[in-house]
Tab-separated table of C-alpha atoms and ligand atoms in Angstrom:
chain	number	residue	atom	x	y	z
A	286	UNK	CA	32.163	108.949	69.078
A	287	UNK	CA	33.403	111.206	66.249
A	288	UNK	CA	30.902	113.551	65.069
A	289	UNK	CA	30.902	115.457	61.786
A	290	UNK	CA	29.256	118.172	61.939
A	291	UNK	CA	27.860	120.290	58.720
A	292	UNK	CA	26.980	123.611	58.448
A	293	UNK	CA	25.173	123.996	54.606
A	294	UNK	CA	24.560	127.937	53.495
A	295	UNK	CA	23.337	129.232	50.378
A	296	UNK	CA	26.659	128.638	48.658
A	297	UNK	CA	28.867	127.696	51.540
A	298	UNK	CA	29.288	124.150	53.079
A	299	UNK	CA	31.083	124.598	56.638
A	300	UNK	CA	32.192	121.311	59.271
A	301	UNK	CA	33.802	120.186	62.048
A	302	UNK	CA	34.613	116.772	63.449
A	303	UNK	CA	34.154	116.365	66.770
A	304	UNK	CA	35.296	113.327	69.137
A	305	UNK	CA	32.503	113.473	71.754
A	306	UNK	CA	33.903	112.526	75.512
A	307	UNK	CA	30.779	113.294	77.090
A	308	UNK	CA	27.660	114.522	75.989
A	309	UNK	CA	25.651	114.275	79.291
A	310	UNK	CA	26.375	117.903	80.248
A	311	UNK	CA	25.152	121.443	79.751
A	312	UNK	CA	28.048	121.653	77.494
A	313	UNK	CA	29.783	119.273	75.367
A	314	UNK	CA	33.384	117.873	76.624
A	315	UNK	CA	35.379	117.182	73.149
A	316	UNK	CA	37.976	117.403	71.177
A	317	UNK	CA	37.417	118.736	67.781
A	318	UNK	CA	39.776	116.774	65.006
A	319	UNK	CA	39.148	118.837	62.051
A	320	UNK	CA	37.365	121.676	60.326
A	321	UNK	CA	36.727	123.714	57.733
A	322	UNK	CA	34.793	124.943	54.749
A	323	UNK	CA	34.228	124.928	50.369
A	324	UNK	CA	33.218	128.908	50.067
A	325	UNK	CA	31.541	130.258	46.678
A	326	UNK	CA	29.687	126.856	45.502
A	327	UNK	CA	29.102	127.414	41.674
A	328	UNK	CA	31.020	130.223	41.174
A	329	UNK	CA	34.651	129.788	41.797
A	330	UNK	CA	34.392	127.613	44.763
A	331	UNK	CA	37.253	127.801	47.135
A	332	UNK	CA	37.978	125.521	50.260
A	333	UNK	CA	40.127	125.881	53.450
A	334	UNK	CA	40.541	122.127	55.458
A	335	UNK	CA	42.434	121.686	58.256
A	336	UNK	CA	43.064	118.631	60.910
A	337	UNK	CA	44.865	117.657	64.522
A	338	UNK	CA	48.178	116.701	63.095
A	339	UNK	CA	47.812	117.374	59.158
A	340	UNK	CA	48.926	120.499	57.195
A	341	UNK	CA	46.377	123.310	56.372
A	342	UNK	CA	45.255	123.304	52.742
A	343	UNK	CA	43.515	125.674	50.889
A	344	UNK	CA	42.925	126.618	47.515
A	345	UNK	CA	40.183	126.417	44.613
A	346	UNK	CA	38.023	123.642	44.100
A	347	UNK	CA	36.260	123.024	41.088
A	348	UNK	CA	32.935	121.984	42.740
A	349	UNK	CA	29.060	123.062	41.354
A	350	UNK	CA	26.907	122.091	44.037
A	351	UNK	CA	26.703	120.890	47.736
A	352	UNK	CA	27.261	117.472	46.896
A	353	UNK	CA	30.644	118.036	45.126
A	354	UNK	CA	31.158	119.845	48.069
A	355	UNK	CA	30.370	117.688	50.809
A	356	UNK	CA	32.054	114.654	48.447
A	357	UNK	CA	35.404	116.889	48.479
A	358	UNK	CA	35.030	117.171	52.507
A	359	UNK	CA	34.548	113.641	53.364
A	360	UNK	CA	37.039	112.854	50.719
A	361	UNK	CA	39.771	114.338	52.629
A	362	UNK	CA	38.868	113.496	55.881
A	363	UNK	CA	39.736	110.200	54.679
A	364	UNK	CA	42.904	110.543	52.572
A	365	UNK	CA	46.036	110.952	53.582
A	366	UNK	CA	46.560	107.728	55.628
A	367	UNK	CA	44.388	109.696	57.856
A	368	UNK	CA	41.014	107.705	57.720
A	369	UNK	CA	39.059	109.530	60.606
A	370	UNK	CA	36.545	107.492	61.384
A	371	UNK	CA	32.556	109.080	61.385
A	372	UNK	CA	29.984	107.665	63.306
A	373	UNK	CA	27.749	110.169	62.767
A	374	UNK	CA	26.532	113.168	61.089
A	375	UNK	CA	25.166	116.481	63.100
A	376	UNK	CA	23.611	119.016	60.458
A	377	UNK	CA	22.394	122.235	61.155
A	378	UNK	CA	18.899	123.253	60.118
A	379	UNK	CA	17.584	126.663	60.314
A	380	UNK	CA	14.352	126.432	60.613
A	381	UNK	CA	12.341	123.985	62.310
A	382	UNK	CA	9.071	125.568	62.305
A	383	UNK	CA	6.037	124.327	65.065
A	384	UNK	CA	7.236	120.827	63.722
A	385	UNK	CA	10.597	120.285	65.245
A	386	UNK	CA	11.274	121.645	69.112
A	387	UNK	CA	14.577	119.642	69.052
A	388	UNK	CA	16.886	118.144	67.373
A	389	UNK	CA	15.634	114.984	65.627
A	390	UNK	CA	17.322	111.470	63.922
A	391	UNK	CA	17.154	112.267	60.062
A	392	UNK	CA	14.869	109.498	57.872
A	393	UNK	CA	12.788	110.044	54.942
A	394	UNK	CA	9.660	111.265	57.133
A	395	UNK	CA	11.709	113.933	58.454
A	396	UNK	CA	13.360	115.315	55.230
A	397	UNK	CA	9.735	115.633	53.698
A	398	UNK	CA	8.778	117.785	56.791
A	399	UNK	CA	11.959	119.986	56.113
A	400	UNK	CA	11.522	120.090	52.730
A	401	UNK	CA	7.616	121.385	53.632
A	402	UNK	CA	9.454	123.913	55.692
A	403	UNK	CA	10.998	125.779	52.800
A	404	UNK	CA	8.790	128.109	52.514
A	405	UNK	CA	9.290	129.779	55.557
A	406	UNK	CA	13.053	129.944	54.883
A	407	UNK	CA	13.871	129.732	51.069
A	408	UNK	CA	17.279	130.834	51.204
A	409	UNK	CA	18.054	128.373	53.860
A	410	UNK	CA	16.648	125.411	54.416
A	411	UNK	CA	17.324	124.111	50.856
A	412	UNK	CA	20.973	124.151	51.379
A	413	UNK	CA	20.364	122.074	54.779
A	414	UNK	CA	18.399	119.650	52.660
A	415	UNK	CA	21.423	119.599	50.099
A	416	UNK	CA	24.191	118.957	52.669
A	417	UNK	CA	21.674	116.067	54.125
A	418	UNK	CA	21.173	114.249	50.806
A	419	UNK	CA	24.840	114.752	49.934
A	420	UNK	CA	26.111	113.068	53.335
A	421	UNK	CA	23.449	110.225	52.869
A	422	UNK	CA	24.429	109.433	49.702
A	423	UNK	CA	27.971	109.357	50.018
A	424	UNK	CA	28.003	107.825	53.945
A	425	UNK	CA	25.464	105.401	53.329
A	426	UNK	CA	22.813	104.354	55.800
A	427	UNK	CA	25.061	103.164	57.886
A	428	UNK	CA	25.793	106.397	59.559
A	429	UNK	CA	23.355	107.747	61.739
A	430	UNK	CA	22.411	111.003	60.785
A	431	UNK	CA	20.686	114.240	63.358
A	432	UNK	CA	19.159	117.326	62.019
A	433	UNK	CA	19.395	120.533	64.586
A	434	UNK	CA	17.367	123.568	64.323
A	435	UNK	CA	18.148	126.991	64.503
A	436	UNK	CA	14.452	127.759	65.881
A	437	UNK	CA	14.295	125.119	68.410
A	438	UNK	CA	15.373	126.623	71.370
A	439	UNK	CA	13.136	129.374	71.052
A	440	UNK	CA	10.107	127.220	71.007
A	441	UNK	CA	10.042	128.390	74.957
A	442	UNK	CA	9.015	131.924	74.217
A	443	UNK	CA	5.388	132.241	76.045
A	444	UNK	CA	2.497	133.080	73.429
A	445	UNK	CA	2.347	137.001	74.276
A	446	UNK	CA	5.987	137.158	73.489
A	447	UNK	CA	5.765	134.678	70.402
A	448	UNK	CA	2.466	136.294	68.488
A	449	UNK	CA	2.268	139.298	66.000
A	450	UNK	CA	-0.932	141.048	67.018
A	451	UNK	CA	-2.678	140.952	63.431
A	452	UNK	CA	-5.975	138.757	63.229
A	453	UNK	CA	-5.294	135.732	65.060
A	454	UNK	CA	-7.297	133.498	62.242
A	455	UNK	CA	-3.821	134.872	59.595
A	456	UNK	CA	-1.536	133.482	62.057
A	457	UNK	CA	-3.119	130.467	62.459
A	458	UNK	CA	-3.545	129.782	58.647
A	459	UNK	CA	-0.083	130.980	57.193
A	460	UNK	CA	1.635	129.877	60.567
A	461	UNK	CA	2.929	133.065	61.590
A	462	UNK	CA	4.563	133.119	64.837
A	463	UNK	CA	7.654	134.991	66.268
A	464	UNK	CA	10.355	131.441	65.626
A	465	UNK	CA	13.262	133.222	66.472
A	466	UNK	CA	16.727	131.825	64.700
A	467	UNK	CA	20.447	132.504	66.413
A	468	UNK	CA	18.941	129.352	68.783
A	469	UNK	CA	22.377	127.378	68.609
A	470	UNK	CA	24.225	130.713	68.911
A	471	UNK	CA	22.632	131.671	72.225
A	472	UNK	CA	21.999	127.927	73.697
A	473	UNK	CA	25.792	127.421	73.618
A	474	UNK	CA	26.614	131.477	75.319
A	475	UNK	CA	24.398	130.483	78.028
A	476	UNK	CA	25.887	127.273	78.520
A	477	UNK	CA	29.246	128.483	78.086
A	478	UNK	CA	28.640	130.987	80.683
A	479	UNK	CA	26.840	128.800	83.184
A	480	UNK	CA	30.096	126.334	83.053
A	481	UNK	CA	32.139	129.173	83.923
A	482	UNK	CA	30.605	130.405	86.422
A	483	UNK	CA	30.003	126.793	87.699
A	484	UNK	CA	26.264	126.339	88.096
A	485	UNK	CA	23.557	124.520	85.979
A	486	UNK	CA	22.407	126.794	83.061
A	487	UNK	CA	18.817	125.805	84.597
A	488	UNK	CA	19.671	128.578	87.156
A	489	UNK	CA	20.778	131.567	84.699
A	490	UNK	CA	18.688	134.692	83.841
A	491	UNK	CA	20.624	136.710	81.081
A	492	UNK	CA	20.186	139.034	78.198
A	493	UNK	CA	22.481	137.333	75.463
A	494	UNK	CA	23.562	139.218	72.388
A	495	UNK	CA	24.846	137.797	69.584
A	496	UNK	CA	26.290	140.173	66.757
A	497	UNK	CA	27.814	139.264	63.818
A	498	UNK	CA	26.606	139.788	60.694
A	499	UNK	CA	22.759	138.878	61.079
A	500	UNK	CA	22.434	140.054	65.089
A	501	UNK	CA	19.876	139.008	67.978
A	502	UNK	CA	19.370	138.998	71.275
A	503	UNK	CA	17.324	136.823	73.822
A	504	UNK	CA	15.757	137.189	77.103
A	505	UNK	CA	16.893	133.587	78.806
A	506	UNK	CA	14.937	132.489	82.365
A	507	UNK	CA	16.397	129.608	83.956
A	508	UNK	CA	18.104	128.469	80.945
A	509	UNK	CA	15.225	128.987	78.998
A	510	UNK	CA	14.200	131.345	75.769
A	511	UNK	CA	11.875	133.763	76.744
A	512	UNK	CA	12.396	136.518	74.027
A	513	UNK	CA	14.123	137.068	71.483
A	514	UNK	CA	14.468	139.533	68.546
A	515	UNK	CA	14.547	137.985	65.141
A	516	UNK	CA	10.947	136.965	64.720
A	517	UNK	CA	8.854	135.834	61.496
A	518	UNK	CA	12.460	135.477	59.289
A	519	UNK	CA	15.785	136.938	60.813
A	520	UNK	CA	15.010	140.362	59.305
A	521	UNK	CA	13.267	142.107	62.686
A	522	UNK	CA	14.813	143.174	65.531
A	523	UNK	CA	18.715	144.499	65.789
A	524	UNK	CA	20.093	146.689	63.157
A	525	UNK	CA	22.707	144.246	61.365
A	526	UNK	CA	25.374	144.124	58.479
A	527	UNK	CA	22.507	144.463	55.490
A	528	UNK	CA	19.584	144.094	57.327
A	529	UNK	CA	17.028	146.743	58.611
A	530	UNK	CA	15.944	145.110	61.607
A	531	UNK	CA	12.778	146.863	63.208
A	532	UNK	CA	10.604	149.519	60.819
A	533	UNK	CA	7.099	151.020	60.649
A	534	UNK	CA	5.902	148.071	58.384
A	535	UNK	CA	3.910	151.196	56.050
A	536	UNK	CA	7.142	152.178	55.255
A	537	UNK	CA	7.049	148.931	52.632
A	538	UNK	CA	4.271	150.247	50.917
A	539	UNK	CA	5.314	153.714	51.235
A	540	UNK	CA	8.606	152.564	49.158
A	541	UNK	CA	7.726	150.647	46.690
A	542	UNK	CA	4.706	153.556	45.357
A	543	UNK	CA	7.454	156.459	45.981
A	544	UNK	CA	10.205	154.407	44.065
A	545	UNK	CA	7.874	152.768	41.719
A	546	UNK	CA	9.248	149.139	42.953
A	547	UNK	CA	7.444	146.245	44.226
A	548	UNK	CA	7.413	144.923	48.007
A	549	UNK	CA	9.190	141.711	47.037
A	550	UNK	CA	12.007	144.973	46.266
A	551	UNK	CA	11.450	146.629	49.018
A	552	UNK	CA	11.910	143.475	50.764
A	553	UNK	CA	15.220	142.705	49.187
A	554	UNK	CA	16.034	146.275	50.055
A	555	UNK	CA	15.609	145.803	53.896
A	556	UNK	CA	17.448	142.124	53.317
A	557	UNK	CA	20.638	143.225	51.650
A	558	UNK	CA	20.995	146.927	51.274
A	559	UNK	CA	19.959	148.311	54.558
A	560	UNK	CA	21.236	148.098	58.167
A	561	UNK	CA	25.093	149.502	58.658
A	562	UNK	CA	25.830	149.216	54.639
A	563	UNK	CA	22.415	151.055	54.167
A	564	UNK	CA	23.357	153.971	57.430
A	565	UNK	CA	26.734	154.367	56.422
A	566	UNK	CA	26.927	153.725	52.592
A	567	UNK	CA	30.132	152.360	53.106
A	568	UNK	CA	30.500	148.940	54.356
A	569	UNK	CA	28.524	146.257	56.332
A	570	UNK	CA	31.634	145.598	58.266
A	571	UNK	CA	31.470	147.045	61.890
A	572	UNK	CA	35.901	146.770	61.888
A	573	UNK	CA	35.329	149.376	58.897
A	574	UNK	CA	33.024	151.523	60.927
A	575	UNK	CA	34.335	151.515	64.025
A	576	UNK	CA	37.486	152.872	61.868
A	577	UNK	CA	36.061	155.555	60.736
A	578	UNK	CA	33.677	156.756	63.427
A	579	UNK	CA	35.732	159.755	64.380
A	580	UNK	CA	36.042	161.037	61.032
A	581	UNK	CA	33.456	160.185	58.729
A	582	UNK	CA	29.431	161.167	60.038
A	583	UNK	CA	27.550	158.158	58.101
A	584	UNK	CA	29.740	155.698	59.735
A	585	UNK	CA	29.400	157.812	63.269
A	586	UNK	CA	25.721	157.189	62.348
A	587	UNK	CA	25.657	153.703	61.884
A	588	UNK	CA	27.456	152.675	64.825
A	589	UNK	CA	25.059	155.012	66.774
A	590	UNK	CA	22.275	153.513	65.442
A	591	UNK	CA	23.171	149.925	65.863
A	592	UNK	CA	23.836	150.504	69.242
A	593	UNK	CA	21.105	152.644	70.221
A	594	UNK	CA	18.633	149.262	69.126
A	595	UNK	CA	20.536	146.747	70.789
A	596	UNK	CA	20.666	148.932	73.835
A	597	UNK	CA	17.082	149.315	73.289
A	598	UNK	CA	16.666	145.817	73.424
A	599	UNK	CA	18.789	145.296	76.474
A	600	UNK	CA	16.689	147.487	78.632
A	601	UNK	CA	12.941	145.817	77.242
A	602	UNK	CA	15.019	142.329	77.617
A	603	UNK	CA	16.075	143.273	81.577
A	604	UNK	CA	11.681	144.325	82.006
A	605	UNK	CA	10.781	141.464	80.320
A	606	UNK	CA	13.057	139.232	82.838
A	607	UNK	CA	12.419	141.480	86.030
A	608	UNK	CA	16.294	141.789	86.177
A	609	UNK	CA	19.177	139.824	85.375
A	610	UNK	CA	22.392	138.369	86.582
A	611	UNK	CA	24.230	138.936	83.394
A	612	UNK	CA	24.425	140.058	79.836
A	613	UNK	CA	26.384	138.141	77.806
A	614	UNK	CA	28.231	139.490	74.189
A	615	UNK	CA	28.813	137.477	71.652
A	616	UNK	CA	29.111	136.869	67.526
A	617	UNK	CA	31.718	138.769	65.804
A	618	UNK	CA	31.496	142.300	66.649
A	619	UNK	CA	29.963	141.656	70.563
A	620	UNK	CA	33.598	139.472	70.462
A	621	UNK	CA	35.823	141.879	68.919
A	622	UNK	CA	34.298	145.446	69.278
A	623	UNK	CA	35.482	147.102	72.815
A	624	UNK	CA	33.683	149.971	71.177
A	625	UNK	CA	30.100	148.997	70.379
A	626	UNK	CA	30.205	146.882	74.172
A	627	UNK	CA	30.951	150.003	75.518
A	628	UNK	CA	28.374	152.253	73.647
A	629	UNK	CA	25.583	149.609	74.390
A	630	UNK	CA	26.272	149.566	77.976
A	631	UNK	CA	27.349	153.240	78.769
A	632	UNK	CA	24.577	155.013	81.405
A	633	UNK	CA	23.276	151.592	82.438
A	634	UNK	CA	24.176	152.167	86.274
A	635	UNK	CA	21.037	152.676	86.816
A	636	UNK	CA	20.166	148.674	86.630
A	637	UNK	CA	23.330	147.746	88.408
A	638	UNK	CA	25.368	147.430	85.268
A	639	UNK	CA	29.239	149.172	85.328
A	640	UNK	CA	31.759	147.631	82.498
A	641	UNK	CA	35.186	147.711	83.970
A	642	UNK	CA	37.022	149.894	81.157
A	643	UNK	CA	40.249	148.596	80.464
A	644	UNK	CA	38.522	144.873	80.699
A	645	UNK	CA	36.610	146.366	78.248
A	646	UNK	CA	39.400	147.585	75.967
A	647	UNK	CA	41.665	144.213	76.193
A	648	UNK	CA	38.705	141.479	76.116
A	649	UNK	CA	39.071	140.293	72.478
A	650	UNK	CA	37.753	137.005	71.367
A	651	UNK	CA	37.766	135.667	74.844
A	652	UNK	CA	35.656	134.376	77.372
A	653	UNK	CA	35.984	136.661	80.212
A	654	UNK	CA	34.262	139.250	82.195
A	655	UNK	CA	34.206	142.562	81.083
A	656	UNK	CA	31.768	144.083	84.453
A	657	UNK	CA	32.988	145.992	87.478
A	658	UNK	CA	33.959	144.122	90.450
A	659	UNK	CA	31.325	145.840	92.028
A	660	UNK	CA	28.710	145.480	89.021
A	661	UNK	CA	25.977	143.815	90.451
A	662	UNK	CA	24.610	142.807	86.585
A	663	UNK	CA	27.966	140.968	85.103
A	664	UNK	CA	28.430	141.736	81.446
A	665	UNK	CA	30.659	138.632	79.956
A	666	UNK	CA	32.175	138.034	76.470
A	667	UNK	CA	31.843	134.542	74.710
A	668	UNK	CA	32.850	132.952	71.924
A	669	UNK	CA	30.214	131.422	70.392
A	670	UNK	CA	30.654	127.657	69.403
A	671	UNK	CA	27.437	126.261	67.345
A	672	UNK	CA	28.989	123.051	66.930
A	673	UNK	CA	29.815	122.046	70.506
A	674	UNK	CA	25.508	122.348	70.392
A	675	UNK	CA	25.271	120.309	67.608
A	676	UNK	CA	27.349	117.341	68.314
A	677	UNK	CA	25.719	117.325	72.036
A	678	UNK	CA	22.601	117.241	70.690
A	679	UNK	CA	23.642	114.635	67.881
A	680	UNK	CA	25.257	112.420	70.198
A	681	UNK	CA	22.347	112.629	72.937
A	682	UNK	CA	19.655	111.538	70.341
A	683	UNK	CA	21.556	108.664	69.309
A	684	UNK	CA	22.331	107.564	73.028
A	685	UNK	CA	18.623	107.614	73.639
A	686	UNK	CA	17.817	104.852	71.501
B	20	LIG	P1	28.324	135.585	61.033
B	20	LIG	O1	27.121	136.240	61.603
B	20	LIG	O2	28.333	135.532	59.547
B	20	LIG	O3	28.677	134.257	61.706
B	20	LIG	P2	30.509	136.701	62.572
B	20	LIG	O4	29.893	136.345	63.887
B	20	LIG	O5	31.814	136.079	62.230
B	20	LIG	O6	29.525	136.548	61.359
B	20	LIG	O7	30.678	138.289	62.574
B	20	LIG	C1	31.199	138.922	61.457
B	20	LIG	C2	31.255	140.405	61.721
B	20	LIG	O8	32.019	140.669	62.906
B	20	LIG	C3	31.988	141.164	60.622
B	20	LIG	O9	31.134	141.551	59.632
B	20	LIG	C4	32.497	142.360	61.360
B	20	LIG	O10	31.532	143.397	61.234
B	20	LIG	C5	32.536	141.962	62.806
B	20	LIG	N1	33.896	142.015	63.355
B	20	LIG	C6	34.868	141.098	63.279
B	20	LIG	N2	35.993	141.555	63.878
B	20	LIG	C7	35.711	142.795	64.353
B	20	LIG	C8	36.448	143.808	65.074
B	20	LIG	N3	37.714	143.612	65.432
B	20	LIG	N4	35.809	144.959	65.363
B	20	LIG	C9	34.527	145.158	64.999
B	20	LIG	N5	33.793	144.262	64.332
B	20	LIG	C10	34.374	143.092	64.016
């Protein structure tokens, strides 16, 4: 079965297509036939496709919206002689709120409960919605079509660990609960590292961390999500590119009367212009950072920072799960970063865990393992691979009916 998967942001449309072997697994076996992505919809939109056995093109596209966008994918995933044929559609959803704990065949019920959904994620699940209608229009009903959430695999976490303690009546009204997001991100590390270590994911306990530009971690029990950091919307938790992560909430009201601003600013504020670009006042990129940690003190800072919380987070992660087997690293700087791995884990003997350095220093963008021989908690790097999730999950609802 070939599987297209699509990935809809704010202005961003991203895919894959997938030819599914078998989807019965804790992982997906495939073989992924093309991918790609239209950048900058509505402002100078620019696109980068590339297949098995076709030239890479890129370029600018003259496209205004997410169907234009989509229309332009599917458009050359046919052309060329090279007619790839799509069975079905896999999109990812962020959030899913109490409605959808898995992943869920796509028909005109379900896109009115998304669409209810927007409010809890405005600058998301609208561009989900977009991608969906797009496909649909231009597919047809013939092709099957599966939403998967973001949320769903933290629908797990245990009520103490899922529920803000303000009055319980608020949370119950305005649905507040701690949703978690990253879900794909971390379902696929822990399946990725239960398949290499050859043993059902139903049997792991691990801390994952996945940092890229937003970051989180989770506290996984036998397979399961039983923490995790990002809560309400993706801003608590880790310190990430823009975004605060954990504050003293009175610091929002503190702001906006000392700056004369509103809290919808001061939210913005923590969104977009906080976390390393806020610490450092030079870049949200950790390459940049990392860089310039010797040299310049508000990058030093910003590093330190970021991996003084996710440390943090670690240690309440390894309480919360009375001990692990491993912690797994992951996303683009937990991939690429020998120097934030080894800041997050220095001193951490004292639960078993000893990186092996020079592992340390050559894992890049690999799966490996990055512990001691003689580290009794295994740290491991993975590359995180959303899609492999989605197209497992897309083929296994349409195999169950
Ligand atoms: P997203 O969360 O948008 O999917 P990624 O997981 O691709 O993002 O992570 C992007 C981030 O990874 C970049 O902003 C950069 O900070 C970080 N990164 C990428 N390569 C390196 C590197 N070699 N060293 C440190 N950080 C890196």
């Amino acid at each position: 079965m070939n599987i297209l998967v699509i990935n809809s942001g704010s202005s961003t449309v991203k895919f894959q297509v997938i030819e599914t072997t078998d989807a019965t697994g804790d992982l997906l076996r495939q073989q992924k036939l093309a991918r790609g992505l239209v950048d900058r919809i509505g402002a100078g939109a620019s696109y980068r496709f590339e297949g098995l056995g076709r030239s890479t093109q890129s370029g600018s596209l003259p496209v205004g919206n997410h169907e234009e966008a989509v229309r332009s994918i599917i458009h050359w995933l046919r052309s060329d002689g090279h007619d790839l044929a799509l069975d079905a559609v896999g999109h990812r959803v962020v959030h899913g709120g109490d409605e959808f704990l898995g992943p869920v065949r796509i028909d005109d019920g379900v896109i009115s409960k998304i669409e209810a959904l927007n409010e809890l994620a405005p600058l998301h699940n609208p561009a989900a919605l977009s991608g969906i209608r797009a496909a649909q229009k231009i597919l047809g009903a013939a092709v099957p079509m599966v939403a998967v959430f973001d949320t769903s695999f933290h629908h797990t976490i245990p009520e103490q660990a899922a529920t803000y303690a303000i009055p319980y009546e608020l949370s119950q009204k305005h649905k507040i609960s701690r949703y978690g997001f990253h879900g794909l991100a971390h379902q696929y590390d822990i399946a990725r590292y239960a398949d290499l270590n050859g043993k059902p994911v139903a049997q792991v306990r691990a801390v994952t961390l996945h940092l890229g530009n937003g970051c989180s971690a989770t506290a996984i029990r036998n397979g399961q999500a039983v923490d995790t950091s990002m809560g309400f919307t993706p801003l608590e938790g880790l310190v990430m590119g823009t975004r605060s992560g954990d504050l003293d909430p009175a610091l929002v009201n503190y702001l906006a009367r000392k700056e004369s601003v509103t809290a919808v600013d001061i939210e913005d504020m923590l969104n977009k212009r906080s976390g390393l670009l806020g610490l450092s006042g030079l870049s949200n990129d950790m390459r940049e950072l990392t860089a310039a940690y010797d040299k310049n003190p508000r990058a030093r800072l910003a590093v330190d920072v970021f991996c003084h919380r996710a440390r943090k987070y670690l240690g309440a992660y390894l309480a919360v799960l009375g001990g692990a087997e491993a912690v797994i690293f992951s996303g683009g700087i937990g991939e690429n970063s020998p120097l934030v791995r080894e800041k997050i884990c220095a001193g951490m003997e004292w639960c078993g865990l000893t990186l092996d350095p020079s592992a340390n220093a050559t894992v890049i963008g690999t799966d490996s393992r990055i512990s001691a021989p003689d580290s009794t908690l295994d740290v491991w790097v993975i590359h995180t691979d959303e899609e492999n999730i989605i197209a497992r999950e897309t083929a296994r609802v349409l195999q169950r009916r």
